[in-house]
Coordinates of N, CA and C in Angstrom, one line a residue:
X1 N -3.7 44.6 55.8 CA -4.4 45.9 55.6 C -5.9 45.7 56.0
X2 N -6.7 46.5 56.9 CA -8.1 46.5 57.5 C -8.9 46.9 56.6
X3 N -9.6 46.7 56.0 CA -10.5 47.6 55.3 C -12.3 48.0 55.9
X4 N -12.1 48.6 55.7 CA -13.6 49.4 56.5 C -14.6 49.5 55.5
X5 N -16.1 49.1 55.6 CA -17.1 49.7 55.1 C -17.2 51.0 55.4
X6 N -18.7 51.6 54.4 CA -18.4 53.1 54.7 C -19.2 53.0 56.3
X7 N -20.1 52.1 56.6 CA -20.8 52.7 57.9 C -19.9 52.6 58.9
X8 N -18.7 51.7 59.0 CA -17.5 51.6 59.6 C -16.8 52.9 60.0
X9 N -16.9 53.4 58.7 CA -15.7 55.0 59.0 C -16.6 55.9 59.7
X10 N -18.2 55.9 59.3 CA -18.9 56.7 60.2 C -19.5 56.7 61.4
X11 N -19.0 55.2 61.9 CA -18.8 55.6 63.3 C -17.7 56.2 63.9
X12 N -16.3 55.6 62.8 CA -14.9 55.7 63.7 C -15.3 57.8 63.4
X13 N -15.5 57.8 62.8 CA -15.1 59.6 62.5 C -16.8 60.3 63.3
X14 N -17.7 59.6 63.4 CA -18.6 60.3 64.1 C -19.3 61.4 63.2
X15 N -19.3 60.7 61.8 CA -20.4 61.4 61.0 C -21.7 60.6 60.7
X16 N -22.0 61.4 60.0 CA -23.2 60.3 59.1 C -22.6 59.7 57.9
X17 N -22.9 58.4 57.1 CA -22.7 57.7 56.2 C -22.8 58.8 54.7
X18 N -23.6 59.3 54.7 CA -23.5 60.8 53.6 C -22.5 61.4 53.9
X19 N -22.0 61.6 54.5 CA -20.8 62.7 54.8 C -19.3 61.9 54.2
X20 N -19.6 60.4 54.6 CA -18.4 59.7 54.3 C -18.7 59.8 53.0
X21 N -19.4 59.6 52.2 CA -19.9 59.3 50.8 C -19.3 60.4 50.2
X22 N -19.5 61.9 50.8 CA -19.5 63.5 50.2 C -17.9 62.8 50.3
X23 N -17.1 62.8 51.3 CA -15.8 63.2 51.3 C -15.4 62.0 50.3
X24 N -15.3 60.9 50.2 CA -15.3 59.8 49.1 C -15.3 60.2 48.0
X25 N -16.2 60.9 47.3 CA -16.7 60.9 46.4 C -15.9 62.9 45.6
X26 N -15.8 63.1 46.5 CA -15.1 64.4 46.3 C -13.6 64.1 46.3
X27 N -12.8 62.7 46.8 CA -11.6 63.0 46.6 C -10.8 63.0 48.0
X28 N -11.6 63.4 48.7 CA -10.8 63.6 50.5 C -10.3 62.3 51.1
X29 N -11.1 62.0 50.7 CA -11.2 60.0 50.9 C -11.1 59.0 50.5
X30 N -10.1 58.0 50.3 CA -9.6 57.1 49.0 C -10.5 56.3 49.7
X31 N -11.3 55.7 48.4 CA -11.9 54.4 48.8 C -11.5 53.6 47.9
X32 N -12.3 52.1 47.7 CA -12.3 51.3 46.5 C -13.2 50.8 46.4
X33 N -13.6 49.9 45.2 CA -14.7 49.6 44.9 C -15.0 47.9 45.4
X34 N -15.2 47.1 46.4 CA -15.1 45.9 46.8 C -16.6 44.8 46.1
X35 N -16.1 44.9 44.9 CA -16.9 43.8 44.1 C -18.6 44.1 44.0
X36 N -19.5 43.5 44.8 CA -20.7 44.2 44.5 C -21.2 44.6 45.9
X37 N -20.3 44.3 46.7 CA -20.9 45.0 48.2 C -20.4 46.4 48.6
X38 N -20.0 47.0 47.8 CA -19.7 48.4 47.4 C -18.3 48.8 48.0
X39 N -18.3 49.9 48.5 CA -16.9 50.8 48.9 C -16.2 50.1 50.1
X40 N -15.1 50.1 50.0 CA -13.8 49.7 50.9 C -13.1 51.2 51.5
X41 N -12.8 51.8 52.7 CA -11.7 52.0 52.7 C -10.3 51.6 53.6
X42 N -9.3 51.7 53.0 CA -8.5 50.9 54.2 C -8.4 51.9 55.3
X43 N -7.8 51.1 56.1 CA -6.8 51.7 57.0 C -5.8 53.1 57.1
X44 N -5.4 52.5 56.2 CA -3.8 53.8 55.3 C -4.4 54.7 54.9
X45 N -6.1 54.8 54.2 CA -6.3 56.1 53.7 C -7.0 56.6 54.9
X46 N -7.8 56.2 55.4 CA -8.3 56.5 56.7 C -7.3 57.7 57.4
X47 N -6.4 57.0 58.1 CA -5.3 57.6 58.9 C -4.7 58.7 58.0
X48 N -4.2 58.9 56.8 CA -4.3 59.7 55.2 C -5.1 61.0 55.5
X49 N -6.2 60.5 55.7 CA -7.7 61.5 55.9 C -7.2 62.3 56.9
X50 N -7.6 61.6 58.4 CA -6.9 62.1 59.6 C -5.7 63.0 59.9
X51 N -5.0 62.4 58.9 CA -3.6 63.3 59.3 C -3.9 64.4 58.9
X52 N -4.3 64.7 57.3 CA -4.7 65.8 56.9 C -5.5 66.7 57.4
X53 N -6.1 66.5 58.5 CA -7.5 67.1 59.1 C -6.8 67.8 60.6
X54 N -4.9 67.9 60.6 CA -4.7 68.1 62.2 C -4.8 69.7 61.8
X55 N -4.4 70.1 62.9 CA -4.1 71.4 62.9 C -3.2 71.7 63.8
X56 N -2.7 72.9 64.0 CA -1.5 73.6 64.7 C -2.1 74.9 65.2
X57 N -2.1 74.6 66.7 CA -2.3 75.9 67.6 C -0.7 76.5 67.6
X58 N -0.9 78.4 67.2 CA 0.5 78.7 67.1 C 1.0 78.8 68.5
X59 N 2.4 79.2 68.6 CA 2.3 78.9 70.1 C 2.7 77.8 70.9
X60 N 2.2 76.6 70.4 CA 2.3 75.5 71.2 C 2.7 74.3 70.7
X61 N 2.8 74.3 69.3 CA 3.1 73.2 68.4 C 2.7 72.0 68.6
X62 N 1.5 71.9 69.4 CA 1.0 70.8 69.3 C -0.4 70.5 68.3
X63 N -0.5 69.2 67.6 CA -1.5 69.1 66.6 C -2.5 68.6 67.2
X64 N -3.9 69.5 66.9 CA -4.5 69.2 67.6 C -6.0 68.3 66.0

């Protein structure tokens, strides 16, 4: 299992480190807590996040 820091996910997702924090911290985003160098998230919740974030153009069934 990979685990990512938060500034890790906000490059992969192309936000700011606040935004990963907001979604974190609201629930959208499983993190964990990695001893005293702060938040973890893996891999699995990552992709988790992502999946939940597709959408469906009607019509075409593909997820965009």
């Amino acid at each position: 299992m990979q685990l990512y820091t938060v500034s890790e996910v906000a490059k992969k997702l192309k936000r700011r480190k606040s935004k990963v924090y907001e979604l974190i911290y609201s629930g959208e985003l499983e993190a964990t807590k990695h001893s005293e160098r702060g938040l973890r998230v893996s891999d699995q919740a990552l992709q988790k996040y992502l999946e939940s974030k597709k959408v469906i153009i009607q019509g075409n069934n593909e997820a965009v």
